[in-house]
XYZ file of C-alpha atoms in Angstrom:
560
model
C 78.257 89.601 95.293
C 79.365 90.958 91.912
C 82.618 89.561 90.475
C 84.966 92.279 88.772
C 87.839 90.866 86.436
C 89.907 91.976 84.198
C 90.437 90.176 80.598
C 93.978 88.209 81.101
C 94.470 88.568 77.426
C 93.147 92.216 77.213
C 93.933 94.632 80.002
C 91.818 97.279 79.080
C 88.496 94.961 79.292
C 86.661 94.613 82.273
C 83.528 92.674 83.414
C 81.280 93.033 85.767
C 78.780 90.919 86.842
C 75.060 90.996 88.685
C 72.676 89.150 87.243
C 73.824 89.730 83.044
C 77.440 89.907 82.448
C 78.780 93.253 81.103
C 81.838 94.497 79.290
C 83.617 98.100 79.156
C 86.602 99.085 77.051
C 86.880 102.459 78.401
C 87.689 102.842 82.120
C 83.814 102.348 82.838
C 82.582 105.251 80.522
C 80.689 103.051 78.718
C 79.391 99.726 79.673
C 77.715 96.771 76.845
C 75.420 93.917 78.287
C 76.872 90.748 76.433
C 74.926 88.182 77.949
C 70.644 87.548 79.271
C 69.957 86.840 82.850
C 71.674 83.489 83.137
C 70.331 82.391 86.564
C 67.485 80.053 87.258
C 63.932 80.826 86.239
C 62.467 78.476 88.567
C 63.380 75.894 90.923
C 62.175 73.213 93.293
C 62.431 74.054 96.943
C 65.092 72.007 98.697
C 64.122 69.658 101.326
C 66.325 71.161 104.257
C 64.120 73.910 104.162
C 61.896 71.963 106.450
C 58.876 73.191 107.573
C 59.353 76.761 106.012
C 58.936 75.208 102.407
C 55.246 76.395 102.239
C 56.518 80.254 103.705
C 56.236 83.025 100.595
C 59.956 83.875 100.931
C 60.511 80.584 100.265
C 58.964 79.969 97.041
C 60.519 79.846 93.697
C 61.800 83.222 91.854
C 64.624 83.989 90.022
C 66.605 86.046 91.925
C 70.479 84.739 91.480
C 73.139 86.228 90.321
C 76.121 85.069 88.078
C 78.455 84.514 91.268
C 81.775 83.961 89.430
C 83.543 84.818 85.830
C 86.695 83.118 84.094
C 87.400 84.945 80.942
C 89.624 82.467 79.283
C 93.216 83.430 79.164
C 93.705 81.387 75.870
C 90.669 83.248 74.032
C 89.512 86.251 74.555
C 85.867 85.274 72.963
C 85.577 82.513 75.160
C 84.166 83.293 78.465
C 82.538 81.085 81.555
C 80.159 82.213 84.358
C 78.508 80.290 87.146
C 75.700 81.315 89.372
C 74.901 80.960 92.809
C 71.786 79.149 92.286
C 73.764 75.992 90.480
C 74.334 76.791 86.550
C 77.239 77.321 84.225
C 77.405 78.885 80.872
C 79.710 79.368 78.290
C 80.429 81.788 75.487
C 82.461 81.336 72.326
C 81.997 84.388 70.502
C 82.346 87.339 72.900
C 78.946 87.108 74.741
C 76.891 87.219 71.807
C 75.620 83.232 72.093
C 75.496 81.416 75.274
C 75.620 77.603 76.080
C 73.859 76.299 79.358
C 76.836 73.815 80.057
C 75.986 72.947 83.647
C 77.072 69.251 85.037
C 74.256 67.065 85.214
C 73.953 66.694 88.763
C 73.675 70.278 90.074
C 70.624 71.022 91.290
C 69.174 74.587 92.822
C 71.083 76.420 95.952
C 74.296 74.980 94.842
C 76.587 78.011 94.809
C 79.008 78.239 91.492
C 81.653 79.533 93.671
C 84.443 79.798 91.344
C 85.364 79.031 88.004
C 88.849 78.711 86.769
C 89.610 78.757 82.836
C 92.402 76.915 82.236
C 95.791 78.537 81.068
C 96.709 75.550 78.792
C 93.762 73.970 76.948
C 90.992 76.147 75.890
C 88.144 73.644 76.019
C 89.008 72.963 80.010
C 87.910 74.267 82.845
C 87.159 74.293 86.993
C 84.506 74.496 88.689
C 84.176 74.602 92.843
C 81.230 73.919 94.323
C 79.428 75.311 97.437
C 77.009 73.158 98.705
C 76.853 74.622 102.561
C 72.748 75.881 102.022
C 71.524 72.000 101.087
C 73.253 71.449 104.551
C 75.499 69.622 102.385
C 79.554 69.639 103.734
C 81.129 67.453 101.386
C 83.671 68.524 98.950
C 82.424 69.414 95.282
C 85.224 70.034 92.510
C 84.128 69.670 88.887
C 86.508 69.347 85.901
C 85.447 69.524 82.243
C 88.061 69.468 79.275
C 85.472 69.580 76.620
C 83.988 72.858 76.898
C 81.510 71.817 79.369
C 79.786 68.531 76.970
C 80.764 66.320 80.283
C 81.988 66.695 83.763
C 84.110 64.518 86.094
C 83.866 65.184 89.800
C 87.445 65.506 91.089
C 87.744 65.555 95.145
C 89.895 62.118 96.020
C 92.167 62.892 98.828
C 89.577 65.995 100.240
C 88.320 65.184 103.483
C 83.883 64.579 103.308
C 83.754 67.328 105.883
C 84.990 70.252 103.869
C 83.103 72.591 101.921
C 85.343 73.456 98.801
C 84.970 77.486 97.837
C 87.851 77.960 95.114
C 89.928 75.771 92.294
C 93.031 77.475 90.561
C 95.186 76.034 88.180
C 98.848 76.683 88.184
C 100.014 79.158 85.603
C 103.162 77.784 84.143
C 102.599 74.167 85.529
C 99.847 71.620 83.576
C 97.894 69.754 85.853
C 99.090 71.337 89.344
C 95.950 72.531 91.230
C 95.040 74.266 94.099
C 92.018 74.418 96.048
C 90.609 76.036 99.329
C 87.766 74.865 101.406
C 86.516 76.209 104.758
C 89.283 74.614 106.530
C 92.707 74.397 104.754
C 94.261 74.740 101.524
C 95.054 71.737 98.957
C 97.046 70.853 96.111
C 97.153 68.457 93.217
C 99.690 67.287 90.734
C 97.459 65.236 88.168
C 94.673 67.459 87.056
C 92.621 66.851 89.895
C 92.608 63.259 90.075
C 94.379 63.201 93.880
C 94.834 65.866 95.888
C 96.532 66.079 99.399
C 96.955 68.557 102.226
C 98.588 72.163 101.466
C 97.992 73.340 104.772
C 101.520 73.680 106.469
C 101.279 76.172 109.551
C 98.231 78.092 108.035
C 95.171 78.383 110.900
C 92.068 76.564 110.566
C 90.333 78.731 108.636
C 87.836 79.225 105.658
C 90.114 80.174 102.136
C 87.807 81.895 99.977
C 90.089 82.596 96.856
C 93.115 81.782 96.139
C 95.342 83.295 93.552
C 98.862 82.277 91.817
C 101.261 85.361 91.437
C 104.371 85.029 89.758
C 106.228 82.094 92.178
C 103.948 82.724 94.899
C 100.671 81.573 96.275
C 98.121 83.830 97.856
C 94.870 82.679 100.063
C 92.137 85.380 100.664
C 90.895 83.646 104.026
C 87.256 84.793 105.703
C 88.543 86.370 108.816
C 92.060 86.182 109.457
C 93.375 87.671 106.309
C 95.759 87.194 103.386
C 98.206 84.325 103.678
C 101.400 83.881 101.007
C 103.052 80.495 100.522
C 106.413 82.184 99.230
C 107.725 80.424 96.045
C 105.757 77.345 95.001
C 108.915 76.669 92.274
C 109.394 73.020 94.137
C 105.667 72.013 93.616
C 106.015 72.818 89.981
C 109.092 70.521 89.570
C 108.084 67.610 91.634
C 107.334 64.502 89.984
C 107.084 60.424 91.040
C 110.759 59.972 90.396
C 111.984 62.195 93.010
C 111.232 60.154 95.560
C 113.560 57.189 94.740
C 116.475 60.131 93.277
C 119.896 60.290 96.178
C 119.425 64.170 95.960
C 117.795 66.674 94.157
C 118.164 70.641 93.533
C 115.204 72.630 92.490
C 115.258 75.202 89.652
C 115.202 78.390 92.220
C 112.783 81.146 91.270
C 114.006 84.436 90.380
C 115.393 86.271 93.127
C 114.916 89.868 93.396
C 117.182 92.130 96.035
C 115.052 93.754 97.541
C 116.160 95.877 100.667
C 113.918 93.568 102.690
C 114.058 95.554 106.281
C 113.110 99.152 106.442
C 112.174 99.429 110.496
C 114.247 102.375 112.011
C 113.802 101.455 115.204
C 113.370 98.372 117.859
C 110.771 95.728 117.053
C 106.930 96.561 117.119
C 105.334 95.391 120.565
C 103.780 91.582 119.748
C 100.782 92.737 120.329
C 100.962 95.524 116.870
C 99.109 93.779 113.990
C 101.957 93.520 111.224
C 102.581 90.575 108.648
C 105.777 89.214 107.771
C 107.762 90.077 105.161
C 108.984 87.373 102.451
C 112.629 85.875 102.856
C 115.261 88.293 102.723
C 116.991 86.795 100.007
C 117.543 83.871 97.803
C 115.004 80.984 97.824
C 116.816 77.750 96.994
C 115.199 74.235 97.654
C 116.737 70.848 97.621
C 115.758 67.138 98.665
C 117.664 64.442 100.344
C 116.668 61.034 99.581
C 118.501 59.397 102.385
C 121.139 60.228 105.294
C 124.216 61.546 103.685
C 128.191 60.489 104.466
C 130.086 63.276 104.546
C 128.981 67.391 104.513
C 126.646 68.566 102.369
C 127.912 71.610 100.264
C 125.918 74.474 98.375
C 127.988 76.898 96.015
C 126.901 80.454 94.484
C 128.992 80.800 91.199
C 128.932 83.659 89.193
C 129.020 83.591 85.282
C 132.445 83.151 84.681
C 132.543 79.817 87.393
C 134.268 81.364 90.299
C 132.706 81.205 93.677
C 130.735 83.961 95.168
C 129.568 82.398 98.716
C 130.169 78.881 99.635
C 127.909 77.041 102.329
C 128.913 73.613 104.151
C 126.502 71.392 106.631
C 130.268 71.224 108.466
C 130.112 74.954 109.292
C 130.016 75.949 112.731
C 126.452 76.846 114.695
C 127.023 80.155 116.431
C 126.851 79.827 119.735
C 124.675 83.081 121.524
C 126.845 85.697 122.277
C 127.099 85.881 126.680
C 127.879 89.771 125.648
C 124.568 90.548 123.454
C 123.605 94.284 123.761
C 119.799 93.660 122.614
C 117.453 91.675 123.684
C 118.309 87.613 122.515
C 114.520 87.532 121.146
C 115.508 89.866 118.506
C 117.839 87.775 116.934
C 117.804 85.322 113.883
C 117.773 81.632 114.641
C 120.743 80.261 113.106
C 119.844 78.607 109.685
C 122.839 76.001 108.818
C 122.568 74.207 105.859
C 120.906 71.094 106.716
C 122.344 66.915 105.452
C 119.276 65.098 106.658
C 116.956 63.210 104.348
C 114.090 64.753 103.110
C 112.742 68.777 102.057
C 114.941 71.750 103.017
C 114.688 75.582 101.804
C 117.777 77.645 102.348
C 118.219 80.786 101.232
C 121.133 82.813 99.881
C 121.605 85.944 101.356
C 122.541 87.268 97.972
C 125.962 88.275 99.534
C 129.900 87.784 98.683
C 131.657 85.563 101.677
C 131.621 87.546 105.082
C 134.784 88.447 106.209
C 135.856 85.672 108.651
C 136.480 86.049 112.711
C 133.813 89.573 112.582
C 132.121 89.521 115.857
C 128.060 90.438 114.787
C 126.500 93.392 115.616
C 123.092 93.785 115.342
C 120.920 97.189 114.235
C 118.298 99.454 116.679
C 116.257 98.444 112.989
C 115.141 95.069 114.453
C 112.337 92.848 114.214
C 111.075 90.192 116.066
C 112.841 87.056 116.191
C 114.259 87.713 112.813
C 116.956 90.570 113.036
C 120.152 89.582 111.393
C 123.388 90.871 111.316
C 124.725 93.898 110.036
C 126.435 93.026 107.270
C 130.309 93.335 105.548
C 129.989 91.670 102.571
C 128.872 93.180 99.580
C 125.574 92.523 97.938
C 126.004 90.629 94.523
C 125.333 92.106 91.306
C 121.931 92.016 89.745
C 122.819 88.633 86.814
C 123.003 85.233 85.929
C 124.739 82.587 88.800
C 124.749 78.603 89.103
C 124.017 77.417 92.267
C 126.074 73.982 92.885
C 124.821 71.590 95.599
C 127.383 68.801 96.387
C 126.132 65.264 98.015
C 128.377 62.452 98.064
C 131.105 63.541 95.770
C 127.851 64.338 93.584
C 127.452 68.048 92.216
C 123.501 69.179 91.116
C 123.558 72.610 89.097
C 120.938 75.015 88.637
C 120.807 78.383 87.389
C 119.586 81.376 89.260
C 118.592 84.678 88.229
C 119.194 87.683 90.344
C 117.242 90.789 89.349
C 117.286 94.417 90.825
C 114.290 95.425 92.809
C 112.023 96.949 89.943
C 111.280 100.391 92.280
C 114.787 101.369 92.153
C 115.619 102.872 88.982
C 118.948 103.245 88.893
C 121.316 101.850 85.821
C 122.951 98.866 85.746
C 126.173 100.975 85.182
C 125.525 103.178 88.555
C 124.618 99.715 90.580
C 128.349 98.301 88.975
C 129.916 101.168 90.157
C 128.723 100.705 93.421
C 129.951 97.089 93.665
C 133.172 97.953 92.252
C 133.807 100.173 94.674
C 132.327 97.663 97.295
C 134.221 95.229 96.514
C 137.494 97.319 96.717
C 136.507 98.330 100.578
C 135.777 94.515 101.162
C 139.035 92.935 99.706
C 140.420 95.746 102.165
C 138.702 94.732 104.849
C 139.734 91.249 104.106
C 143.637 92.056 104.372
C 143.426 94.577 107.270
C 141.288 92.253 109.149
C 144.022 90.076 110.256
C 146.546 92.694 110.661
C 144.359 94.244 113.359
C 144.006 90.506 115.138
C 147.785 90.494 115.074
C 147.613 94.171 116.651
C 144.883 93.537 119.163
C 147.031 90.248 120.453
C 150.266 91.883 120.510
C 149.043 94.957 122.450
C 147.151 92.120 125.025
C 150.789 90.498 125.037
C 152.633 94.087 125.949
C 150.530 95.029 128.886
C 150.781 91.742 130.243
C 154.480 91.861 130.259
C 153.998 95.150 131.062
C 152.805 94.723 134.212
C 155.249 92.378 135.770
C 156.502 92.470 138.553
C 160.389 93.320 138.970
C 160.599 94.639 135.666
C 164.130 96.258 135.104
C 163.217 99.527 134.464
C 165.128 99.658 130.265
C 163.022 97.208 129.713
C 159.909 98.804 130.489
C 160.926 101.546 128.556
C 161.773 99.143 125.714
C 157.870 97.862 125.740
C 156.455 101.403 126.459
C 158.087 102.640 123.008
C 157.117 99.547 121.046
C 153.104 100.449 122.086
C 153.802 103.501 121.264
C 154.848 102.503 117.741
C 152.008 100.423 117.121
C 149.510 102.793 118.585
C 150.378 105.422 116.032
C 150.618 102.562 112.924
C 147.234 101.968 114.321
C 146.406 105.649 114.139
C 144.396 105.097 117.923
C 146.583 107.594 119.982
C 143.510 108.838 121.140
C 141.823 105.785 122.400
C 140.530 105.023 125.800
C 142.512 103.200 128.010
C 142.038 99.600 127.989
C 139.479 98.953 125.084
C 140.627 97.015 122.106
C 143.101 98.439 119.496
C 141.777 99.204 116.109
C 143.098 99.812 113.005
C 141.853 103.363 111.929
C 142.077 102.797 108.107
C 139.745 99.698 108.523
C 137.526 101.965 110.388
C 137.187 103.968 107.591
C 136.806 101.012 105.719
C 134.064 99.883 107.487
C 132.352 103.035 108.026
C 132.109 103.800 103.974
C 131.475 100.623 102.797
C 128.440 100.425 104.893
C 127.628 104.001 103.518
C 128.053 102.566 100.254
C 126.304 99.540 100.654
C 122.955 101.255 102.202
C 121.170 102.279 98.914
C 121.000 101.154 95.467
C 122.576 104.473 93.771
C 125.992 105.325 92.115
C 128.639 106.666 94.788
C 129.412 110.056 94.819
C 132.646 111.394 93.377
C 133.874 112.267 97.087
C 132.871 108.921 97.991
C 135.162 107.203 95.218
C 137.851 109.739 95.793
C 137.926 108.355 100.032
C 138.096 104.777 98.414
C 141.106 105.984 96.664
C 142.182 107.122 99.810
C 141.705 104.460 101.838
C 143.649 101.997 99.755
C 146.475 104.045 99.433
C 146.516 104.030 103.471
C 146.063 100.453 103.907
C 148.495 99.722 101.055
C 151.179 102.261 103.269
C 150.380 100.496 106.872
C 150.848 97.490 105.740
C 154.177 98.388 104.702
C 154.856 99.919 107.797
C 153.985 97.004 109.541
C 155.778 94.547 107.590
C 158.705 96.557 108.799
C 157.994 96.050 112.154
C 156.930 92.988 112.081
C 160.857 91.656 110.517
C 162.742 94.571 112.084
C 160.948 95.707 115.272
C 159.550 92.609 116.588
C 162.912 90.351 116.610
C 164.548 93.820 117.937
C 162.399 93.829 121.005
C 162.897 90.021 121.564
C 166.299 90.009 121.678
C 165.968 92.659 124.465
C 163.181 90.749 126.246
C 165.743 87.418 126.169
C 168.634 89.669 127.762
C 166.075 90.849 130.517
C 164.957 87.312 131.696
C 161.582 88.279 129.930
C 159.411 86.247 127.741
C 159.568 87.348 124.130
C 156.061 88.339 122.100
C 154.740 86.148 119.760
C 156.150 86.908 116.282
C 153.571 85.549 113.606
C 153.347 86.141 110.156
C 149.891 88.033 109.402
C 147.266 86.583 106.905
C 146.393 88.032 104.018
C 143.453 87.262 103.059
């Protein structure tokens, strides 16, 4: 095993380690030996050995290897190395003197499996321990924080029966530590001092490394993988007071929109090795101390205060739809914001409201278990929003970030563009949408009169003509028989804001031009049908009263 790592404070220095540590500054050109053989000269041969102690492979050589490195981030002179044969040593000055700073009860065949420099005091350090070749299965974690003079053994809270193989420290949180042994993954919140299960829903399963990137925490595991626990942001804000606090919203991480699904066709068979993707959107955490009166609300406000998407524990479950056209295992669980006590995640699907009473429809792009809805709602602009969660007449505030995805390099004046002119569809949308309710029920209400019987024959006529006229406001002359009527300018809508809305680019000048369009035709039917709807409508009623017949149902529409 040779350990290869990059200098955290100098990215163009690398080591490289067998048994002497060396350095290069150039891609590899060149390499410098900064340090002697550091392993064990000589050793006495453990006792679990057994009766192979007196065998000639067994007897004392020196034959380790410096098993792990942690250049310190704080100092690029300062650099620590273990061996697998049980010592530590530490350099000050770039390699050029070394210290043999190994803990006073190591002996030989103790592996140095990792050392971790810390990111926040130069002088202190981590050290996990392998002990598996003394047939030795307890839990060994070693913490100095004076360059190595003493060492505290630090496993409380690890079970005897597992065999620790890494320690990190948390890079933006002091004292928050992680460790993996040959079974699960751990975490601590004092330095070491206690540590309790990280586990979750990860297998059984020996974590050899572990590393923290950004928000996120990744597990090298021997045999089944890499494993990501997607935004540790809670663990570094968790402290003893928030178990006795009513409620509490976590700081979110910084969200990035990302265009999170890029299958083009149905799911891969279960039996297709693929991971899973990170959340498709916002990560926002919150705790409830106890059962809450009354809904629980969470708010996305933008930077001027108003509201961008507004979430309620009081909102409606959907229900399965009896008339799904893909399989129901392809769907998304519902996710409702949840009011009972204790840990929730909910995320933000970095979306403006959805336009209300839109039946889903779901894409051929599907994965397992986790396909949502095509959506019509524009995504919101890369920038700075508050997210507001609401418990008991109580409002908790936190700020969120929302960045661009850095592989798309488009401006932020192209990506406004794009909003603007997704936003102008939606509000659209959001006024037609009711008008074509209002058009769908009266046409329902016409061929049921319609089809009366002993309907004087004017009458008819009378009804026939009024279809007619709402047909051709709805621009669906050609439409098939007995399938729903639908407004053809929120067709268009709907058909170019989804074109709009599939890449992160500025829309063309034809597509800003059919906007145009499009609003000017919306703006026109609904003039048209306010006509009808004061003129028309009380027109044709009157008639229906003379002829015995019910009248239609004259609402107002909603604009929305």
């Amino acid at each position: 095993t040779e350990p290869v790592i990059f200098s955290p404070v100098d990215p163009h220095v690398l080591y490289f380690a067998a048994n002497t540590l060396w350095k290069t500054k150039d891609g590899g050109q060149s390499w410098e030996q900064i340090s002697p053989d550091l392993t064990r000269k000589t050793f006495d041969v453990p006792a679990n050995v057994g009766k192979y102690r007196s065998q000639p492979t067994a007897q004392p050589a020196q034959r380790g290897v410096i098993y792990t490195i942690a250049p310190s981030p704080l100092d690029i002179n300062r650099i620590w190395a273990g061996t697998d044969d049980g010592l530590v040593h530490l350099t000050t000055d770039g390699g050029a003197h070394w210290t043999d700073i190994t803990p006073a009860q190591l002996t030989a065949w103790q592996k140095i499996s990792l050392i971790d420099a810390s990111h926040f005091d130069a002088q202190t350090a981590y050290a996990a321990v392998n002990t598996l070749r003394l047939d030795d299965l307890r839990p060994h974690i070693y913490r100095t924080r004076d360059s190595g003079k003493s060492w505290q053994e630090i496993t409380n809270g690890i079970p005897n029966n597992e065999n620790v193989n890494v320690v990190r420290e948390d890079t933006r949180r002091k004292g928050l530590l992680f460790a993996g042994t040959e079974r699960s993954v751990y975490v601590s919140f004092d330095a070491g001092d206690h540590w309790q299960s990280l586990r979750l829903n990860m297998p059984a399963t020996s974590v050899r490394d572990l590393i923290v990137k950004d928000d996120d925490l990744v597990a090298a595991t021997h045999g089944r993988g890499f494993w990501i626990l997607d935004d540790i942001a809670p663990l570094r804000q968790l402290d003893a007071q928030l178990a006795s606090a009513p409620a509490f919203l976590f700081q979110p991480q910084t969200a990035l929109r990302v265009r999170w699904n890029m299958n083009t066709d149905t799911p891969l068979p279960p039996d297709v090795p693929a991971g899973e993707n990170p959340p498709d959107g916002a990560v926002i955490d919150y705790y409830l101390g106890r059962s809450v009166k009354g809904a629980v609300t969470l708010e996305i406000r933008d930077s001027g205060g108003q509201i961008v998407r507004r979430y309620s524990s009081a909102d409606p479950v959907p229900t399965p739809d009896p008339a799904l056209s893909i399989p129901a295992y392809w769907v998304r669980p519902p996710q409702p914001l949840s009011a009972a006590s204790g840990m929730h995640r909910f995320m933000w699907d970095m979306r403006h409201q959805p336009v209300p009473d839109v039946a889903p429809d779901y894409p051929i792009a599907a994965v397992y278990r986790n396909t949502a809805p095509v959506v019509n709602a524009p995504l919101a602009m890369p920038g700075q929003y508050m997210v507001v969660l609401t418990v008991g007449g109580k409002s908790y505030t936190q700020p969120l970030a929302l960045k661009i995805d850095p592989r798309v390099k488009s401006s932020n004046a192209d990506l406004a563009r794009q909003f603007e002119l997704s936003k102008q569809l939606y509000d659209e949308w959001l006024r037609l949408q009711p008008l074509n309710r209002r058009l769908n029920s009266l046409s329902a209400e016409l061929a049921s009169l319609r089809s009366r019987a002993g309907m004087p024959e004017a009458t008819a006529k009378q009804i026939d003509a009024f279809n007619q006229k709402l047909q051709e406001l709805a621009g669906a002359a050609n439409r098939r028989p007995g399938s729903p009527l639908s407004l053809l300018v929120l067709t268009r809508a709907q058909t170019l804001f989804g074109i709009i809305q599939e890449a992160d680019v500025a829309p063309s000048t034809q597509v800003a031009a059919a906007v145009a369009d499009i609003q000017r035709d919306a703006s026109s039917l609904i003039e048209r049908w306010r006509a009808i709807e004061s003129q028309d409508i009380p027109a044709l009623n009157r008639q229906l009263q003379d002829a015995g017949v019910p009248k239609v149902e004259a609402k107002e529409s909603r604009e929305e």
